[in-house]
Coordinates of C-alpha atoms in Angstrom, one line a residue:
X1 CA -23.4 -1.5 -17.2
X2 CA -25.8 -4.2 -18.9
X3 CA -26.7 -5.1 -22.4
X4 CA -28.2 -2.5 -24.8
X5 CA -29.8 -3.8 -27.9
X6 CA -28.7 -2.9 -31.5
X7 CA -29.4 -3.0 -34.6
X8 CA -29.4 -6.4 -36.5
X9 CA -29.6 -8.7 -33.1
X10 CA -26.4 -7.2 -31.4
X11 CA -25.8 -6.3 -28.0
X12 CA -23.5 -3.5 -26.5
X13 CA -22.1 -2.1 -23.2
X14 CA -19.2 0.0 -22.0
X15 CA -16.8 -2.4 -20.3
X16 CA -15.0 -1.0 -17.1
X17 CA -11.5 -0.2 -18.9
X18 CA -14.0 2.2 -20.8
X19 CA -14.3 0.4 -24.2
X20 CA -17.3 -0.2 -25.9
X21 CA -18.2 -4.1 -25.9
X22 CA -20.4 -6.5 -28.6
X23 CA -21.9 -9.5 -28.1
X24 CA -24.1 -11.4 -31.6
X25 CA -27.5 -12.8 -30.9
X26 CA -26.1 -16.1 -29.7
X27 CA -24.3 -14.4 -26.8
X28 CA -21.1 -14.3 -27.9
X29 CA -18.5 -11.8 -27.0
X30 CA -17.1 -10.3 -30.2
X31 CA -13.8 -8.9 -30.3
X32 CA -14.8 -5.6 -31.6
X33 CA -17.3 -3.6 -32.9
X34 CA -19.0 -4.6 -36.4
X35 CA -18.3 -2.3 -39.2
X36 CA -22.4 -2.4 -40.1
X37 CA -23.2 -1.3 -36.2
X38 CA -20.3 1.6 -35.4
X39 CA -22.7 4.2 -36.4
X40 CA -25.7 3.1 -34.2
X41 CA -27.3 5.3 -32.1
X42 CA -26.9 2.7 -29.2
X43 CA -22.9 2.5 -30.2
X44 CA -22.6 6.4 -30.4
X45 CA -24.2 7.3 -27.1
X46 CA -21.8 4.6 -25.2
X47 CA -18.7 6.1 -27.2
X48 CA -19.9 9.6 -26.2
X49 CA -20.4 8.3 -23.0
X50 CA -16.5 7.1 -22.6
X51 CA -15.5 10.0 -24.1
X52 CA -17.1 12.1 -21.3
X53 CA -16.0 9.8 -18.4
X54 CA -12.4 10.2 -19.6
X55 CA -12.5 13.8 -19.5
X56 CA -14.2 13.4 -16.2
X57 CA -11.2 11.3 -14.8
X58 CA -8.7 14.0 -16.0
X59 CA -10.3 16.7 -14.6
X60 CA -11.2 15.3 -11.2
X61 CA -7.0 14.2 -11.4
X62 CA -5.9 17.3 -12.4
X63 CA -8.3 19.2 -9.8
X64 CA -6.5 16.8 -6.8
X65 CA -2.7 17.4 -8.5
X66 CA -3.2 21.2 -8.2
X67 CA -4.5 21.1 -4.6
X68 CA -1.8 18.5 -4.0
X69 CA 1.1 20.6 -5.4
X70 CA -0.2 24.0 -3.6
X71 CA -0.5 22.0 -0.1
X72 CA -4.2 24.0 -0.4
X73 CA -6.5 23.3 2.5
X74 CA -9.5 21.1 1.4
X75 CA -12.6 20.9 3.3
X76 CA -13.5 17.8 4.8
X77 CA -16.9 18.4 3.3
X78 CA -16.2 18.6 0.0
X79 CA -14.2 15.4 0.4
X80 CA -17.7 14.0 1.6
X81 CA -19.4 15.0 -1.3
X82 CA -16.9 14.1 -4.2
X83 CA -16.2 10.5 -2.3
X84 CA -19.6 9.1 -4.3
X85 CA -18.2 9.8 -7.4
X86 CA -15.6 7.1 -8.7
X87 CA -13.3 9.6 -10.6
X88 CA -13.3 11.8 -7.7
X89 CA -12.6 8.7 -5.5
X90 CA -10.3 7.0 -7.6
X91 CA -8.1 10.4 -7.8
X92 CA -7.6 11.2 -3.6
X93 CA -7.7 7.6 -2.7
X94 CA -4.0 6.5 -0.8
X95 CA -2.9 10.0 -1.4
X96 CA -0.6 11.0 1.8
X97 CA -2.9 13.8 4.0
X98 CA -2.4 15.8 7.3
X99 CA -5.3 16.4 9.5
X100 CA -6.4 18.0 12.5
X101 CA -9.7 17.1 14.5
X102 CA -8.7 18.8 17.6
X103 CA -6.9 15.4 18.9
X104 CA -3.8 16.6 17.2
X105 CA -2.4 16.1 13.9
X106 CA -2.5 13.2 12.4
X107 CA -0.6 11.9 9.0
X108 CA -1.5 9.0 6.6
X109 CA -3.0 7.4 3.8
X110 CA -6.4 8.6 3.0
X111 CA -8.5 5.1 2.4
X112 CA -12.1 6.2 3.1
X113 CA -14.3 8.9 3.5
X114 CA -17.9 8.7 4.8
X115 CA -20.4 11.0 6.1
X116 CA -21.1 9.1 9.1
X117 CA -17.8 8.0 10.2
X118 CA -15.4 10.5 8.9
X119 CA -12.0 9.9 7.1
X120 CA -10.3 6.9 7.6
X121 CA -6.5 7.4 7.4
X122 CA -4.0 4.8 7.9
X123 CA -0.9 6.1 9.7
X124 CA 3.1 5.4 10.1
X125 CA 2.2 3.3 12.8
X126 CA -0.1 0.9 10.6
X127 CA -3.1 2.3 12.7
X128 CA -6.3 3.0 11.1
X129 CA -8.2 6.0 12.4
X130 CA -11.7 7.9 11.9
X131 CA -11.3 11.7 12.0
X132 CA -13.4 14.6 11.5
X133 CA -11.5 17.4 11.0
X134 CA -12.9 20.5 9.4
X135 CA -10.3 21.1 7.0
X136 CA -7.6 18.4 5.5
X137 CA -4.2 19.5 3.7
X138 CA -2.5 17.5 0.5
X139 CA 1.2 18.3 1.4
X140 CA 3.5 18.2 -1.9
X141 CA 5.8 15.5 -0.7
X142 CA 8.7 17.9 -0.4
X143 CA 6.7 19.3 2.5
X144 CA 6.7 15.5 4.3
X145 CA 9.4 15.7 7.0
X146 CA 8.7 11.2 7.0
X147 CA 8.7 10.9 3.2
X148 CA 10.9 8.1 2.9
X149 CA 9.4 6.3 5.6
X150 CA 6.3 6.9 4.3
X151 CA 7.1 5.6 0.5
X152 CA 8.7 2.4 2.6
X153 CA 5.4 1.9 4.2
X154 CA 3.1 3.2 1.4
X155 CA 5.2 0.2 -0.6
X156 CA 4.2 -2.5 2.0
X157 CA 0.4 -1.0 1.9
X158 CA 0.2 -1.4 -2.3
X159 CA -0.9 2.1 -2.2
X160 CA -1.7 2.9 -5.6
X161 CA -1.8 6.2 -5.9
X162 CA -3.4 8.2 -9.2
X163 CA -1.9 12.1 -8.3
X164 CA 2.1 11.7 -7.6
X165 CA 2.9 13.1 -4.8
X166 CA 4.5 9.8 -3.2
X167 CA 7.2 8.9 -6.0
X168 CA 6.8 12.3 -7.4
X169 CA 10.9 13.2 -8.0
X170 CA 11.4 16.0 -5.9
X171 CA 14.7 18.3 -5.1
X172 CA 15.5 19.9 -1.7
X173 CA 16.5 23.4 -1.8
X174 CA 20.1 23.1 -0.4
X175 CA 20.9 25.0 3.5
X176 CA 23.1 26.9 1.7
X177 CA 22.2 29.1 -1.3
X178 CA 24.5 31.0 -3.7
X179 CA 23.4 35.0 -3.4
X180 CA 22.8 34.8 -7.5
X181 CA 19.8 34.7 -9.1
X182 CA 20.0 31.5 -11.1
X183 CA 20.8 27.8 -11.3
X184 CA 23.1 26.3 -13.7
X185 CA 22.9 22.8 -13.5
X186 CA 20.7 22.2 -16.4
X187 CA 22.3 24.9 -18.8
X188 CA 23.9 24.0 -22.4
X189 CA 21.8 20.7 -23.0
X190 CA 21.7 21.1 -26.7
X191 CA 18.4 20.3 -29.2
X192 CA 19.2 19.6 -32.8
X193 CA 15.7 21.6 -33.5
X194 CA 14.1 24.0 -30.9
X195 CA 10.9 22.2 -32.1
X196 CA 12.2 19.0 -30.3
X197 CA 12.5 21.3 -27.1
X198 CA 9.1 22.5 -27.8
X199 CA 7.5 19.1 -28.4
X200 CA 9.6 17.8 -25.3
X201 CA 7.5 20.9 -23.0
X202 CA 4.0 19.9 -24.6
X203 CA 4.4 16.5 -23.9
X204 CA 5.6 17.1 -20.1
X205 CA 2.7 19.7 -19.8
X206 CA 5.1 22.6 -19.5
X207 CA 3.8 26.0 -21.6
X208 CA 6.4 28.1 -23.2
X209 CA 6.6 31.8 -22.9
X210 CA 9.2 34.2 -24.3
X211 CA 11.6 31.3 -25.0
X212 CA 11.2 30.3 -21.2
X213 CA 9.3 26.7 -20.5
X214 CA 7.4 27.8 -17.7
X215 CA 6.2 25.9 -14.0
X216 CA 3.6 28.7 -11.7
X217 CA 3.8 27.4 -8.2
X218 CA 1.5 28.5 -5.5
X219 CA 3.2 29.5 -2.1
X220 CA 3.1 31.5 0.8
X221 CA 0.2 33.2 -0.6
X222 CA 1.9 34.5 -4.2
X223 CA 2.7 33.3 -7.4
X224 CA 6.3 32.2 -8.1
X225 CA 7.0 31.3 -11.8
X226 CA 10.0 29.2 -12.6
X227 CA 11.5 29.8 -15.8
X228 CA 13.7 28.0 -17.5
X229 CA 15.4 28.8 -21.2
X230 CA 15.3 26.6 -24.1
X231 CA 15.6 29.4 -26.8
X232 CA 13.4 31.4 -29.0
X233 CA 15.2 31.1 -32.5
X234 CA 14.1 29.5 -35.7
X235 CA 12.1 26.4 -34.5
X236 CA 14.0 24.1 -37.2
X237 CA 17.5 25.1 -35.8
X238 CA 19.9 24.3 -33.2
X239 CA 19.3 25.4 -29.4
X240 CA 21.2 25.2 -25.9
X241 CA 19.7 25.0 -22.5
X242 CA 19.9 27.9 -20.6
X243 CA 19.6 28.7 -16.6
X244 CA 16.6 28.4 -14.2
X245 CA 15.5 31.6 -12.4
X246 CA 12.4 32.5 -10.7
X247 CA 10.1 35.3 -10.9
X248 CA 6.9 37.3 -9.1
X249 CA 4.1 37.0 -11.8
X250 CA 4.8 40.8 -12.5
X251 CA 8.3 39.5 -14.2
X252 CA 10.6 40.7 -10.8
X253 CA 13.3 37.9 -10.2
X254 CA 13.3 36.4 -7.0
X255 CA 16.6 35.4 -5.6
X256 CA 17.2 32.1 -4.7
X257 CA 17.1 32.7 -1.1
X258 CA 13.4 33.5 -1.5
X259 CA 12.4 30.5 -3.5
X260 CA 10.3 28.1 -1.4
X261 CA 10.5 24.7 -1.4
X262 CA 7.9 23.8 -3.4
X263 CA 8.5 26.0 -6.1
X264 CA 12.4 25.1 -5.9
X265 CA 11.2 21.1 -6.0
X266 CA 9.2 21.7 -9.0
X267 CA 10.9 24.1 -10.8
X268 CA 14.4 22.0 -10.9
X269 CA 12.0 19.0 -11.9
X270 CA 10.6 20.8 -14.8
X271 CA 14.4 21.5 -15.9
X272 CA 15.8 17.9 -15.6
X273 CA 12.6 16.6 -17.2
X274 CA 13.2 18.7 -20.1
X275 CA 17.0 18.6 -20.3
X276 CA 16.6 15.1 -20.1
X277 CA 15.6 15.0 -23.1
X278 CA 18.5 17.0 -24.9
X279 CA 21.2 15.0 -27.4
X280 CA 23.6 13.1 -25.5
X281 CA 26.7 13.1 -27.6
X282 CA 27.6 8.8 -27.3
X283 CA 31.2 8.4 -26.5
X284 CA 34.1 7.5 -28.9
X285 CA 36.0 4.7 -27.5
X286 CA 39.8 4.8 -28.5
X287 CA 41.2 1.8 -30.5

């Protein structure tokens, strides 16, 4: 973006990291803002401006993490139209997608996307290819039969990629399931407050309900909630962990033998994020 002019023979422009820069009358690059200039309309507009193209970013990231983590079917024309946009760009480039143009399916790193000569995906095989599929699918990367191969080679690539979905931590539901209707291997972490638990959720993005952090995945066309306790008592006391357990959206538990992958992956990684977080008691070495 080029110089604006300001009041009293200053200069200003957004920078590319999204910070509004000054330069004096002499051409000099000032290391912040004058005091006598932050409320001029020039200055306001551009902080506006940042404002806006930081919400822009979030939302164009978060609209690419939710097709990402729902392995939704994207049209390859919408990809066409969002490409333009830097945000939008910035957010699916090097993500990991599966595609179809009737020459059979092909898997790789999304690098381009163009009107004319389709997406341009680099696969396993360090091939670059142009494909026009109609439709192109985001798997969540517990869905990627070659995801360690593919984080090897993503590696030697420098993919950079904005959505995780590469180096997202993901758990494998095991072959063989216990009949119950619960897992216990995040139960009893203890929080001095249940306000730490809370704040723990809010920062991870996790919404509480009914004393349950709370994960909805998308799968096999339904809803599956994962649920898992961190107590509903006085927010400035004690509380313990409890099990994970998933449920329809209509509050019926699934058992565990029902759970898909993706909302077993995610659910367990919303539990060991947040038990993470629990007091670890240090231990006392003997004399």
């Amino acid at each position: 973006m080029g110089w604006l002019d300001a009041a009293s023979g200053y200069q200003v422009r957004l920078a590319e990291n999204g910070k509004v820069q000054c330069r004096n009358g002499k051409g000099k690059l000032l290391s912040s803002t004058p005091a006598s200039i932050k409320d001029d309309p020039q200055v306001v507009q551009l902080r506006q401006l940042a404002e806006w193209l930081a919400r822009h970013e979030n939302e164009c990231l978060s609209a690419v993490d939710g097709w990402m983590v729902r392995s939704l079917p994207v049209p390859a024309a919408l990809l066409t139209e969002v490409w333009a946009d830097s945000a939008w760009a910035s957010a699916l480039r090097d993500l990991v997608v599966t595609a179809d143009d009737g020459s059979g399916l092909q898997t790789g790193f999304l690098r381009d996307v163009d009107a004319e000569k389709g997406l341009g995906v680099v696969t396993l095989d360090g091939d670059t290819v142009r494909m026009r599929p109609e439709v192109v699918s985001i798997p969540h990367p517990v869905l990627l039969e070659d995801l360690e191969e593919l984080r090897e080679f993503g590696a030697e690539l420098g993919v950079e990629q904005k959505a995780q979905q590469l180096f997202r931590q993901t758990f494998a539901r095991p072959e063989k399931l216990p009949t119950g209707h619960s897992v216990s291997d995040f139960s009893g972490g203890k929080f001095e407050q249940l306000n730490h638990a809370l704040g723990r959720c809010r920062t991870l993005g996790y919404p509480v309900r009914g004393g349950d952090a709370v994960y909805s995945a998308f799968e096999d066309g339904r809803v599956v909630e994962a649920r898992y306790w961190i107590g509903s008592d006085y927010p400035e006391g004690e509380t313990w962990t409890g099990d994970l357990h998933w449920s329809q959206e209509n509050g019926t538990t699934v058992p565990l033998v029902d759970v898909g992958p993706v909302a077993w992956s995610e659910g367990m990684r919303m539990a060991s994020a947040i038990h993470a977080g629990r007091v670890v008691e240090e231990a006392v070495v003997a004399p």
